[in-house]
Each structure stands twice: as C-alpha cells, then as structure tokens.
Short mmCIF file of C-alpha atoms and ligand atoms in Angstrom, two decimals:
data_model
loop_
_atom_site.label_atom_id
_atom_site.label_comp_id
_atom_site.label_asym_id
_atom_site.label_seq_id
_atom_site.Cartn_x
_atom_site.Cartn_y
_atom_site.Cartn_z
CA UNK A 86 -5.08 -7.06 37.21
CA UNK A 87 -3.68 -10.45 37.51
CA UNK A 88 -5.78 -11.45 40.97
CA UNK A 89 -8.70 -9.99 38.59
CA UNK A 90 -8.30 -12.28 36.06
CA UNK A 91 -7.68 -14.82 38.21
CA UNK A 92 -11.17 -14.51 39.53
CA UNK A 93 -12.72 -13.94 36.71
CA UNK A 94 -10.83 -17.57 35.04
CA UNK A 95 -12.31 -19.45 38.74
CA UNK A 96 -15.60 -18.10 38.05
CA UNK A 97 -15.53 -19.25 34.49
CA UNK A 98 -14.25 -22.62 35.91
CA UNK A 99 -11.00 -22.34 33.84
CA UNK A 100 -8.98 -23.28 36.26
CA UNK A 101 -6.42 -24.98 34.23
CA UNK A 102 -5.82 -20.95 32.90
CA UNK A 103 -5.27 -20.00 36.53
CA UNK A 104 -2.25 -22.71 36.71
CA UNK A 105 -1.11 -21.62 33.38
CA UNK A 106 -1.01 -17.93 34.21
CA UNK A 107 0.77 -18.44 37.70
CA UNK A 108 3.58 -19.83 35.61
CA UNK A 109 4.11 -17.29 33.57
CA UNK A 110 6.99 -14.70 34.01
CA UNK A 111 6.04 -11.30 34.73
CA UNK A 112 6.38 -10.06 31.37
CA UNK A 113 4.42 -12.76 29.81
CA UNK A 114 2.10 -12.01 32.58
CA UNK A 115 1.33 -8.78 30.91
CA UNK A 116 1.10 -9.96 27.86
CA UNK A 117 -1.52 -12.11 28.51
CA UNK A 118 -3.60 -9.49 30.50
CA UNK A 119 -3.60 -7.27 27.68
CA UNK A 120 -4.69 -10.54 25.48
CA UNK A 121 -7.17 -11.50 28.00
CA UNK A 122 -8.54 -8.32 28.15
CA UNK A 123 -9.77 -8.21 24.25
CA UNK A 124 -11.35 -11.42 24.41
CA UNK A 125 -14.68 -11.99 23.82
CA UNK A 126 -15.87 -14.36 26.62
CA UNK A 127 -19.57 -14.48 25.97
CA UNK A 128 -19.01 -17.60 23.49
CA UNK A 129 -18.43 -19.28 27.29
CA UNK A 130 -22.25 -18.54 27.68
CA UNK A 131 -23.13 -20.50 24.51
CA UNK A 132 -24.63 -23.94 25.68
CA UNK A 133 -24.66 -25.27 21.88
CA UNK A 134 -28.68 -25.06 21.60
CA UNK A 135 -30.06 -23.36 18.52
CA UNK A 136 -32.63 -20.78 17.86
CA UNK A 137 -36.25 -21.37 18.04
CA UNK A 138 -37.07 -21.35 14.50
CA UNK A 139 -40.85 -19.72 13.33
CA UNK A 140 -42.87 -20.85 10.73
CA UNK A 141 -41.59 -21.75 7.51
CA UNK A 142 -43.74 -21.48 3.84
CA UNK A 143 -41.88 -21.39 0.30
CA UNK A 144 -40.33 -18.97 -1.29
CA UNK A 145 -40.91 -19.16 -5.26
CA UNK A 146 -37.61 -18.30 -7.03
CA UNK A 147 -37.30 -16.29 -10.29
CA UNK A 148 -36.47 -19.47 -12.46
CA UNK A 149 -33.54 -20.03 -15.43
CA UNK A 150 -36.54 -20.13 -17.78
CA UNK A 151 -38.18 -16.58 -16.73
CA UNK A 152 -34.41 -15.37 -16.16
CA UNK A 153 -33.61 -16.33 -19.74
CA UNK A 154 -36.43 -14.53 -21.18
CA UNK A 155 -35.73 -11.41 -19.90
CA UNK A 156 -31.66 -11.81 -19.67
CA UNK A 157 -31.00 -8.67 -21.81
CA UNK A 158 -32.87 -6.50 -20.16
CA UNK A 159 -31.57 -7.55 -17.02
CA UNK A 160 -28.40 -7.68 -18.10
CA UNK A 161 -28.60 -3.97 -19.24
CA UNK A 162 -29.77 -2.79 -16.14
CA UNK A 163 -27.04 -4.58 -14.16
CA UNK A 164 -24.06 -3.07 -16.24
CA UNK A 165 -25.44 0.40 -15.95
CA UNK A 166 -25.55 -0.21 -12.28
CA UNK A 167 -22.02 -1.11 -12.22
CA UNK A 168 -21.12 1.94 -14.75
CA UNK A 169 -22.73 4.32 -12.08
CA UNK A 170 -20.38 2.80 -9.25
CA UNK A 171 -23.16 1.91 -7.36
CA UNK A 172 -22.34 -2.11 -7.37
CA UNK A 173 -19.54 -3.57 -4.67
CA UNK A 174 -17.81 -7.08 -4.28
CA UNK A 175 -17.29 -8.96 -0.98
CA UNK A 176 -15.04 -11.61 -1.10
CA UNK A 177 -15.15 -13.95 1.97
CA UNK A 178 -12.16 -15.26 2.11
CA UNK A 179 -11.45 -15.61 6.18
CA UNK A 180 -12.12 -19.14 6.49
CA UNK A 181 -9.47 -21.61 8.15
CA UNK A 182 -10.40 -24.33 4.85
CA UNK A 183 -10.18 -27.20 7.55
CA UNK A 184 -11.62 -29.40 5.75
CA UNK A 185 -9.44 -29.12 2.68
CA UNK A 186 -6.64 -29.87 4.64
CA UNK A 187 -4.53 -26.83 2.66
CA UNK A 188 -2.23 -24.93 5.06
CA UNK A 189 -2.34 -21.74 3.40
CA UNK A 190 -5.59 -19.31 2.48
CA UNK A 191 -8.14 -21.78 0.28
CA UNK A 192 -7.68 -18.88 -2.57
CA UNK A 193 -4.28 -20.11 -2.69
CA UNK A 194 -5.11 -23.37 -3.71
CA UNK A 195 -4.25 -24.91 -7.67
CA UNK A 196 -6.62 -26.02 -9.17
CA UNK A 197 -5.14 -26.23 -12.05
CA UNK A 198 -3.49 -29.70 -13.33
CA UNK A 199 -1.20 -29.31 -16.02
CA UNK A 200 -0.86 -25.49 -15.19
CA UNK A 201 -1.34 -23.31 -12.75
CA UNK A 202 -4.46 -22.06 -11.71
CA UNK A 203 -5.40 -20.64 -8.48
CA UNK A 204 -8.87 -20.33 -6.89
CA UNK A 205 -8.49 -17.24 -6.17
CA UNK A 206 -7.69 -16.56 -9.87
CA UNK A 207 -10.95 -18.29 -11.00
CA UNK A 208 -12.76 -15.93 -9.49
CA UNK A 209 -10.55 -12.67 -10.48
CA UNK A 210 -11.22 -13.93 -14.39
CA UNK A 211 -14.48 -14.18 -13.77
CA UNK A 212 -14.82 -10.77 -12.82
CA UNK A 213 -13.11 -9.34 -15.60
CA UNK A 214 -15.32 -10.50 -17.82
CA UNK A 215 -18.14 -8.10 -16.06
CA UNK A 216 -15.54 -5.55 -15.81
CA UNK A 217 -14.54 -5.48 -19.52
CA UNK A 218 -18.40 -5.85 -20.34
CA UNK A 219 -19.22 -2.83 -18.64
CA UNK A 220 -16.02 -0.92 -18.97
CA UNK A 221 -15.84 0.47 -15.09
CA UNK A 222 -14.10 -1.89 -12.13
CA UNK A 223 -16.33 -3.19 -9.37
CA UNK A 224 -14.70 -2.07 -6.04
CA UNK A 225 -13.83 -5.23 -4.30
CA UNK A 226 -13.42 -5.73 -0.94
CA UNK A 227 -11.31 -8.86 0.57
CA UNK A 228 -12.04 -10.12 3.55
CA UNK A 229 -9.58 -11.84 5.72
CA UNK A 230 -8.40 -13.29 8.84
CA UNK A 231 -6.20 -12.50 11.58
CA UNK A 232 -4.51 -15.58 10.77
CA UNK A 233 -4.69 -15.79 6.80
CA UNK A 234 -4.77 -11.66 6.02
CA UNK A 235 -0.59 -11.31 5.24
CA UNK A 236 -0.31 -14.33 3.30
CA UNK A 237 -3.80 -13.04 0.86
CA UNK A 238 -2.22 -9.93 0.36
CA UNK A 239 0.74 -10.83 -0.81
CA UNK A 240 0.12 -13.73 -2.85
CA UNK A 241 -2.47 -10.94 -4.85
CA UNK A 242 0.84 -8.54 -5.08
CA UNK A 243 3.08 -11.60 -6.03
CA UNK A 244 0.28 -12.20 -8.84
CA UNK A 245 -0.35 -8.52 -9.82
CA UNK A 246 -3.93 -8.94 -8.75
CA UNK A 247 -4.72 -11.40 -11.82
CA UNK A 248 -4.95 -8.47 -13.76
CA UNK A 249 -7.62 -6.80 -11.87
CA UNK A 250 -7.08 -3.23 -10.65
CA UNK A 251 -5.26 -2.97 -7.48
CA UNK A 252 -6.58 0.47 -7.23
CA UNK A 253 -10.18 -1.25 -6.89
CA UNK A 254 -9.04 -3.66 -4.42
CA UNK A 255 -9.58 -3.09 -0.40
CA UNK A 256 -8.73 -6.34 2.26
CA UNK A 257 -10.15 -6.04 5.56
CA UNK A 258 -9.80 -8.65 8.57
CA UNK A 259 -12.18 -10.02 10.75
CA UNK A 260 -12.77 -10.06 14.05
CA UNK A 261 -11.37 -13.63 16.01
CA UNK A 262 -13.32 -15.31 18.90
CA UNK A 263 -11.98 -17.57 21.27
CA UNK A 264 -12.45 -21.50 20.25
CA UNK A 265 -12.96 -24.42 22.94
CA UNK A 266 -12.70 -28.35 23.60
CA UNK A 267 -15.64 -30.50 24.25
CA UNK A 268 -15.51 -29.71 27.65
CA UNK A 269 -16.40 -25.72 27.47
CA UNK A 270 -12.64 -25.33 28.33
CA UNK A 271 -10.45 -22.34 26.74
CA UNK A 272 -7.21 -23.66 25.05
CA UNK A 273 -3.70 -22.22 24.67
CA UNK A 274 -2.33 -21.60 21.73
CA UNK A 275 1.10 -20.69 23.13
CA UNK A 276 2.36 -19.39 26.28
CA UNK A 277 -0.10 -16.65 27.19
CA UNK A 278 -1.89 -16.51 24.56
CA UNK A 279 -5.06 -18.30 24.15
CA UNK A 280 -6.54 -20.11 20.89
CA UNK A 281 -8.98 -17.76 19.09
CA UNK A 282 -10.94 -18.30 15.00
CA UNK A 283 -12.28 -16.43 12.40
CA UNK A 284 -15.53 -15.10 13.92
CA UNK A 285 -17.87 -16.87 10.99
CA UNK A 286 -18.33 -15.03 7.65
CA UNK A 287 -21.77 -13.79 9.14
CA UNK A 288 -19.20 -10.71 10.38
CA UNK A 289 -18.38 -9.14 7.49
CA UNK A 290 -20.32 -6.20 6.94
CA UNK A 291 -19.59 -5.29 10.70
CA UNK A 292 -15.97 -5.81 9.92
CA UNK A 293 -16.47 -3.31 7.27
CA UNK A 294 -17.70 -0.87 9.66
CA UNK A 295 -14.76 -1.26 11.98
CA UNK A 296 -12.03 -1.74 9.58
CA UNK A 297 -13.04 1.85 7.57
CA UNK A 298 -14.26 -0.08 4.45
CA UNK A 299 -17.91 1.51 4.89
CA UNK A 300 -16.15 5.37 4.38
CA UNK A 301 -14.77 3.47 1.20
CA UNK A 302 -18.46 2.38 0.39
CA UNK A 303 -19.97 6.00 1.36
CA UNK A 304 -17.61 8.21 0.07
CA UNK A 305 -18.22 5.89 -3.68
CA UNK A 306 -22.40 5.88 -2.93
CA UNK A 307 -21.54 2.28 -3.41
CA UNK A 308 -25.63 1.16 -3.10
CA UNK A 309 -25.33 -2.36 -3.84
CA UNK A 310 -23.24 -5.15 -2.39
CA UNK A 311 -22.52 -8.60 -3.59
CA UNK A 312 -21.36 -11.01 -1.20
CA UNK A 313 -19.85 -14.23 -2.04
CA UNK A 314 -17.63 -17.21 -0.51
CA UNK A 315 -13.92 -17.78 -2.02
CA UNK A 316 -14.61 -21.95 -1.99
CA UNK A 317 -16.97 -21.80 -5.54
CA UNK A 318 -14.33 -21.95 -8.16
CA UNK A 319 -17.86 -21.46 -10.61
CA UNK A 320 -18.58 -18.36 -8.67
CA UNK A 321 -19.86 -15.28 -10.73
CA UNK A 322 -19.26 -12.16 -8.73
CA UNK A 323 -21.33 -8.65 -9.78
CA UNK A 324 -23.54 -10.67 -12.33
CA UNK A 325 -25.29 -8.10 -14.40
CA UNK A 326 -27.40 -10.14 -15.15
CA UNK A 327 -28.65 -10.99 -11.01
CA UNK A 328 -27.79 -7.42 -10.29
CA UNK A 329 -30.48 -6.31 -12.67
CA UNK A 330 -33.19 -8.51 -11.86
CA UNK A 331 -32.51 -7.91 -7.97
CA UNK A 332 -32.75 -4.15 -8.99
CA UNK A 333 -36.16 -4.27 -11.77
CA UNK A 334 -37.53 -6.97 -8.96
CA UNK A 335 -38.02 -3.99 -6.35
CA UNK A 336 -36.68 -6.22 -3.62
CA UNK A 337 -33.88 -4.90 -1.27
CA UNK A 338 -31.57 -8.28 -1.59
CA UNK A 339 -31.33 -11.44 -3.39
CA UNK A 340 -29.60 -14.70 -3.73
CA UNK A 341 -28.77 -16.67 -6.03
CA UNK A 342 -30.11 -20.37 -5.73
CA UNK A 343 -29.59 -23.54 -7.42
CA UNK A 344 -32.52 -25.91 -7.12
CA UNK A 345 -32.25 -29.33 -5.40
CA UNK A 346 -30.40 -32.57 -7.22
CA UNK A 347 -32.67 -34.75 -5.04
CA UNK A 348 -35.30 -33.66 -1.94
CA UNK A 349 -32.70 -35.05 0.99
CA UNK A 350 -29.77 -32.66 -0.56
CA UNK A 351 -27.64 -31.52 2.15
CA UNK A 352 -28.29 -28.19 1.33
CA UNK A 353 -29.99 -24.48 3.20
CA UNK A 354 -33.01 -23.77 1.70
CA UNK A 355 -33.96 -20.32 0.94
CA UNK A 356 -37.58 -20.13 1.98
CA UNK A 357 -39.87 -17.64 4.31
CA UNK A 358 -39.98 -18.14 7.74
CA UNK A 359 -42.49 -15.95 9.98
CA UNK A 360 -43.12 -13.79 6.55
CA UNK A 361 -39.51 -13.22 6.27
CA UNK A 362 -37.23 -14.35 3.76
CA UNK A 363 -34.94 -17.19 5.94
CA UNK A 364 -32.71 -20.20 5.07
CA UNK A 365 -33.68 -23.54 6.47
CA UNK A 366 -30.78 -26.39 7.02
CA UNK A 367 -32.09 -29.65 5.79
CA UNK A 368 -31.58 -31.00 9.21
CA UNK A 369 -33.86 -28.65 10.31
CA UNK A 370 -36.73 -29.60 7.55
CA UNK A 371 -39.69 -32.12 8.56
CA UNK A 372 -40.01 -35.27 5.87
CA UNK A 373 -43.07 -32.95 5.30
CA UNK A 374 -41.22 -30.50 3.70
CA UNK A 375 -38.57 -32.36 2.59
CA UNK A 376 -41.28 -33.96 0.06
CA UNK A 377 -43.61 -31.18 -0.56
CA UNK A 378 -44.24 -30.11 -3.67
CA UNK A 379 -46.34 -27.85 -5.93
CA UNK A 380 -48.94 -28.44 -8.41
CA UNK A 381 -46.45 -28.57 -10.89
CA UNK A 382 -44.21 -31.12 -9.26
CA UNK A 383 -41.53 -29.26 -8.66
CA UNK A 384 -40.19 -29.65 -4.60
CA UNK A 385 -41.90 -26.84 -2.58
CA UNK A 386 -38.46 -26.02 -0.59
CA UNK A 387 -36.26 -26.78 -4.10
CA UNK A 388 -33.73 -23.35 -3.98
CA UNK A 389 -30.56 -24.40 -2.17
CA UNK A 390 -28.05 -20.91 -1.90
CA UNK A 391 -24.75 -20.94 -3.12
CA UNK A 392 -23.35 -18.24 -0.62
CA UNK A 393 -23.48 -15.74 -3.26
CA UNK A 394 -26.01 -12.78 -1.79
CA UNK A 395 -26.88 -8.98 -3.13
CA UNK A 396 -27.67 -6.66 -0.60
CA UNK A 397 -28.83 -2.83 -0.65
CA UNK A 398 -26.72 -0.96 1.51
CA UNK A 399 -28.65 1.21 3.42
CA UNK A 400 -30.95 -2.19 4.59
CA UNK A 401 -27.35 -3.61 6.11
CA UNK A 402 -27.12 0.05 7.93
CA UNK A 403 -29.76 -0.81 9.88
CA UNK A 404 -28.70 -4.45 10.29
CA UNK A 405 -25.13 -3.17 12.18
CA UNK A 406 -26.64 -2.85 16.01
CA UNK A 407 -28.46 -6.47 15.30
CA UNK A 408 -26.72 -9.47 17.38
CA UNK A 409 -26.43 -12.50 14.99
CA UNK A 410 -26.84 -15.59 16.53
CA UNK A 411 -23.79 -17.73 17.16
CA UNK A 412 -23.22 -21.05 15.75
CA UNK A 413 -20.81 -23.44 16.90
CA UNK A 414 -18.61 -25.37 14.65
CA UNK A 415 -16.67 -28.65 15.33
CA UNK A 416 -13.19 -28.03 13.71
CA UNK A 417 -9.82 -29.14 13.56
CA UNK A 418 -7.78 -26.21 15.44
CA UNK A 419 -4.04 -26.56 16.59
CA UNK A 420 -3.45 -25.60 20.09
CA UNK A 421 -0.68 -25.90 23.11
CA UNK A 422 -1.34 -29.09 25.26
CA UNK A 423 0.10 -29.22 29.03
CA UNK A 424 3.35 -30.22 28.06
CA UNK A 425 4.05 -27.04 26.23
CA UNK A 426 3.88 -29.35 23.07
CA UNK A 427 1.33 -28.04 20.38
CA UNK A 428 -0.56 -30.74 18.67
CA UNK A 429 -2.40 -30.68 15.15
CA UNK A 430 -5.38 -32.46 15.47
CA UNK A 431 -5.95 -34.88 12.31
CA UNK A 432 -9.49 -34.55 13.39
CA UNK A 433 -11.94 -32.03 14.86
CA UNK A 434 -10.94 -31.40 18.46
CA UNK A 435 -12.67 -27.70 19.48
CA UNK A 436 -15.47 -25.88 18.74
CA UNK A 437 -15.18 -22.22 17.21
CA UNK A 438 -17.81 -19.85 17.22
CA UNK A 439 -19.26 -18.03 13.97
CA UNK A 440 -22.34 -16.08 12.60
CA UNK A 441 -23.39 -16.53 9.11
CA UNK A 442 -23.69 -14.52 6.10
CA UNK A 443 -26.96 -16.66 5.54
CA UNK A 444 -28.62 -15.07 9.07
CA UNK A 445 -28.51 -11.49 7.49
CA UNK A 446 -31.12 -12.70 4.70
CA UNK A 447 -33.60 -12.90 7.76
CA UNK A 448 -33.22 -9.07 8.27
CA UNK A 449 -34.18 -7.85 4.69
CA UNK A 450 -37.93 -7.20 4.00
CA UNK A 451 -37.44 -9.46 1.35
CA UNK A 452 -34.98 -11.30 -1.11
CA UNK A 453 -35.45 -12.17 -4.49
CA UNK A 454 -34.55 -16.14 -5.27
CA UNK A 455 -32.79 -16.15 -8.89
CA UNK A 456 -32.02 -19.33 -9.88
CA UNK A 457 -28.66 -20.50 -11.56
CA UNK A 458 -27.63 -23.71 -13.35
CA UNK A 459 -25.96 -25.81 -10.89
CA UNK A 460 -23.73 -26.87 -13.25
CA UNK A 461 -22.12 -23.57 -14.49
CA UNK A 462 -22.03 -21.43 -11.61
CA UNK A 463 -21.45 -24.21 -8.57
CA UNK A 464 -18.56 -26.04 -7.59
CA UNK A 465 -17.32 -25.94 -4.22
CA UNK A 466 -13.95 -26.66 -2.93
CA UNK A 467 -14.75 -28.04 0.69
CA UNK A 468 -12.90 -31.53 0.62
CA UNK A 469 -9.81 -32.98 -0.19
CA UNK A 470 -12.22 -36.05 -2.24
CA UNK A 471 -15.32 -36.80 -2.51
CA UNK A 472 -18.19 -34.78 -2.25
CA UNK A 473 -17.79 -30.91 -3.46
CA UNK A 474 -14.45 -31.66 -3.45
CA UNK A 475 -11.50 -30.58 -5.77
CA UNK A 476 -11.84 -33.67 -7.88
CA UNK A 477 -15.58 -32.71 -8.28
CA UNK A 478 -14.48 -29.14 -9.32
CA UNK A 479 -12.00 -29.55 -11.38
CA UNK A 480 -14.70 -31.73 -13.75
CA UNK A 481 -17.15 -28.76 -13.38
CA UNK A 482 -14.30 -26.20 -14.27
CA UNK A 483 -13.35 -28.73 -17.45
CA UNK A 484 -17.30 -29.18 -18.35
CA UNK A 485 -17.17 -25.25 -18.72
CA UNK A 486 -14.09 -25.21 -21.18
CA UNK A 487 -11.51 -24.22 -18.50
CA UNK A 488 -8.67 -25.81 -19.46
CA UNK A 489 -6.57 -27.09 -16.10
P1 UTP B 585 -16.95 -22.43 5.29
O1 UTP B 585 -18.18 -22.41 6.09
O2 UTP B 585 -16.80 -23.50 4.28
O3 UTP B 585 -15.71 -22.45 6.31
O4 UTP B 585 -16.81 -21.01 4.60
P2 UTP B 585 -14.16 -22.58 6.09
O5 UTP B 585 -13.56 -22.12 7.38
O6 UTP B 585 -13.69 -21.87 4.86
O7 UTP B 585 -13.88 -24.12 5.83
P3 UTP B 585 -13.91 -25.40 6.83
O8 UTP B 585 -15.33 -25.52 7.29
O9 UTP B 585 -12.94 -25.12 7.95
O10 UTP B 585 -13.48 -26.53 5.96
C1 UTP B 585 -17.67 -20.52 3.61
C2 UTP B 585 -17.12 -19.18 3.16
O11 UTP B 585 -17.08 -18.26 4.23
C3 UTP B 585 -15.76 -17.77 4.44
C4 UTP B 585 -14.86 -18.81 3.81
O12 UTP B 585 -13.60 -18.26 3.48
C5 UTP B 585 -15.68 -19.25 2.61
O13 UTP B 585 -15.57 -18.30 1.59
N1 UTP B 585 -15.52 -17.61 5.87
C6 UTP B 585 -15.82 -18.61 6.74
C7 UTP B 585 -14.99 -16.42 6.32
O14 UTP B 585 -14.70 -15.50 5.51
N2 UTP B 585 -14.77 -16.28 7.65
C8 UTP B 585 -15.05 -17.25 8.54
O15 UTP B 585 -14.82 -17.05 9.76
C9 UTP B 585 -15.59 -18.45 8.08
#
C-alpha cells in the first residue's frame, strides 16, 4: 500500500508527501493510508479556469409591489403547505466564517450588544413566528461540517434549541475535500493527516442523500425544500408568503432576490442563461449588461439572491447523479509547515474547493424571482467591519426593532 501511494504522490508531483510519509512510524503509516485512501484527489485536476458560460437574457422577478397585492393569498397557500408537512428547512451552516475571523461555528456568533443574541438564534425566532402562524413545525435540517458539526450541536442542546422543537431538528455533515497552496501542492494538517474543507454549500442535498436525511424527507412526503445560508441574521426561513407564490406560480423553485443598490453591486444576478434560469457574478457581466435596462428604467439584470432558495423535491432527485462544477476559493486555512510547527495564516494562504448552492438553480426548468426588501430580510455577517459586516447588521437588526 505504502509503495502505492508513494507512486501515486510522485505522479501527482507531491513529492514533499513522499518525504513526509517515509518519516512516519509504522502505525502512523497506516493511518495515513487509510486517510489517503478517502481523499478526493480530482480537485488536483482543477487548473482554476471557469466554465464556459452560454447566453445570458433577464429574468423578470415577481416584484414587492405585485407580491404585496396578492400577500394573503399567498400567504394562505404557504401555511397550508407547511400544515400538510410538505415544506422543509435547510440550514447551511458548514462554512469555516474565515472572513469573520470567529473561531467557533458563525451561528455561534453575538450579535447582540447589551445582551445576548446569537445568530443562530435570529434565525430560530424567526422561524417561530411561521411555526406559531401555522401551528405545525417545519422539519429542519442542519447542515454541518466535519470540523464545526460537535460544537453546532451542542451549543443548540446548551440553548434548548431556542425554543424550537428538537424533535423537528436533524444535523447532517458534509463531505470535506482536500485544500492546497498556490503551488497545486497538498498540505499537512498534522502528522499524517492532510488538510481537507467543507466541500462548498453547493453539497448539501447530496449530503442529505448520504447522511439518511432524504429517508427523513420521504418517509414525511416532505415536497418542498427551503434552503438558506446561516450568515443573514434578516433571514426568513419557510416564508409563507414565498412558499405560496413559488407554489400558485407553477414553477418548480424559486429565490428570493433583492434588487440592485447601484448597477456595479458586487452581487450574483439571477437571470436566464441558455433558456435556463442561472446566476451571473458581476465579474462575469459585460458594462452592457451591467447598464441595461428596461423601458421602465429599471436595470435589466437588477435581482441580486440572498442565498435563500425553494426547491421541489422530486426536481433535486434528478439533480443527485449531476457533477457540479468546482470553484476554488482563496482562504485562510491553518496547516502543519516542515518544521512540524502549524501556522495560522492572518491571510489567505490555500485554496479549498466548493460547489454552490447557486449552480443547482441552473438545473430547474425554471425559478420564480420574488423580490424582498433589502432592508428587512438582508444583512449578512461576512466581515469583521465594513461592508456586510456585523456593524452593518447589527443597524439592520436595530432598524427592524430588534433590540441588541
Ligand atoms: P460563504 O460562502 O460565506 O462561506 O457561505 P463561509 O465559509 O461561511 O465564509 P468565508 O468565506 O470563509 O468567510 C455562505 C453560506 O454557505 C454555508 C455557510 O455556512 C453560509 O451559510 N457553507 C459554505 C456551507 O454550509 N458549507 C461550505 O462548505 C461553505
């Protein structure tokens, strides 16, 4: 096994692996053959380029005005949804937060000033409100790292689930893939053992499948599933109110959108690309379409998403055998240098290797765009300061009466 792995490391040109392993002991040896073993070495193949992207036209969102006319209605049809058991909640909470700087899950965070007031909690509250509104629980499912999974679910026990129903509460991990430095080169993250991330939050319903959640979501005929990042301390999980105008809309997904503070916001657009419904990175828009815009004067590419997606089950059945593309990511990630000493970069040192939630919107037929007020239902918790940062939450969280 060892003069295997050796040759495999040479062909890979990670030789600095083969001097690692010849110095380990013969029971570390083993260890790191069985380690070895589960890795998933295609991310070695990745060369960094990104996919050919088709041809891109709008996508005309259901806006705040047409949602407000109709919000009863809506509103009706989402609760009875979520009565019937047919509406799940996917919390993505895997993330490594780098950017925050916060060494425990980003969930864990306090928000709160003069009290406490966890993200994580935020979003709990917010739920209850749809739960006592419609009088049943909305199954949630947590999803979680390797690396952050023990730490989630206790900190939920610790807090008695914020009052939510631990009954109605499943976590899940995701899968890991191994990280590298600049140079294509593997890293150690201890003595045999070689540094590995979250896989991207573009995993998760896959996860589900392998971690047993999707018996959970059978055996309930759980048809619906809203997906949603833990960073949006705003966030508005199983909103009747989306959930009902995804459902009367006849589409098989939807997202919810805010539209554009100015036309160079660094934000994905939702949009169509060959036909189908796709999100566009601003970096990948022409000044063309950054400054389009309709009769009306409203920006022609104006939806940004907010990570916060519906899905119909059985269309993500059909997804589970597609191959996302993988994105690399330039992150911060500890690791072992040669000296055995391990060093915590201050700033991003590797690349890690994820898919995105966003790339599954390409598979539906189609997605219905439903706007939301920026200003209600969006505020991010990326940085420590700055932009979408938890100085520029916490003022969002006090502009909507939440006292910190
Ligand atoms: P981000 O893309 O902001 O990544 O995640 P991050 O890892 O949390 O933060 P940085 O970039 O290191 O600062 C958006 C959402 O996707 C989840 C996050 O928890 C967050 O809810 N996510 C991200 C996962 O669940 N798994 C991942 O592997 C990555």
């Amino acid at each position: 096994m060892t003069n295997k792995i050796t040759e495999m490391l040479t062909m890979l040109d990670q030789m600095h692996l083969v001097k690692h392993l010849q110095s380990l002991a013969p029971d570390e040896r083993k260890a790191f053959e069985k380690h070895f073993a589960a890795l998933d070495l295609s991310v070695l193949d990745e060369d960094g380029t990104e996919e050919q992207r088709g041809h891109f036209e709008p996508l005309y969102a259901t806006t705040l005005r047409e949602i407000e006319q109709h919000r009863a209605h809506f509103t009706e049809t989402g609760l009875q949804a979520i009565r019937e058991g047919k509406v799940g909640a996917v919390l993505l909470a895997g993330g490594q937060g780098s950017r925050l700087g916060f060494d425990k899950p980003k969930g864990m965070f306090n928000i709160g000033v003069n009290r406490e007031l966890y993200i994580f909690e935020c979003l709990i509250r917010n739920l209850l409100e749809v739960t006592s509104a419609a009088g049943a629980w909305v199954p949630l499912f947590i999803m979680t790292s390797a690396e952050n999974n023990k730490e989630t679910q206790a900190f939920f026990r610790e807090h008695d689930f914020f009052g939510y129903s631990a009954d109605n509460v499943w976590f899940f991990t995701q899968e890991q893939l191994p990280a590298v430095d600049p140079d294509g080169k593997l890293m150690l993250a201890g003595r045999g053992k070689i540094v590995t991330a979250p896989n991207g939050n573009g995993g998760w319903y896959a996860s589900m499948e392998k971690t047993g959640m999707l018996k959970v979501v059978r055996e309930a005929q759980i048809e619906w599933l809203n997906v949603f990042a833990v960073d949006n301390v705003l966030q508005r999980m199983a909103d009747p109110c989306f959930i009902g105008a995804v459902i009367e809309s006849g589409k098989v997904s939807g997202a919810k959108v805010v539209a554009k503070a100015a036309p160079e916001e660094k934000v994905g657009v939702l949009c169509l690309e060959d036909g189908k419904p796709s999100i566009v990175e601003y970096y990948e828009m022409t000044d063309e379409m950054l400054h389009r815009r309709e009769p009306d004067g409203t920006l022609s590419y104006n939806y940004g998403v907010i990570l916060n997606y519906l899905f119909r089950v059985d269309r993500l059945n059909r997804t589970l055998s597609v191959k996302l593309p993988l994105h690399r990511a330039f992150k911060k990630i500890s690791y072992m240098n040669a000296d055995g000493e391990t060093v915590t970069p201050e700033a991003p040192n590797a690349y890690k290797f994820e898919t995105l939630a966003l790339d599954m919107v390409k598979l539906q037929e189609n997605c219905l765009a439903y706007e939301v007020d920026r200003n209600r239902e969006f505020a991010p918790v990326k940085n420590k300061t700055g932009v979408d940062s938890v100085d520029t939450a916490r003022e969002l969280l006090r502009q909507n009466g939440i006292e910190l």
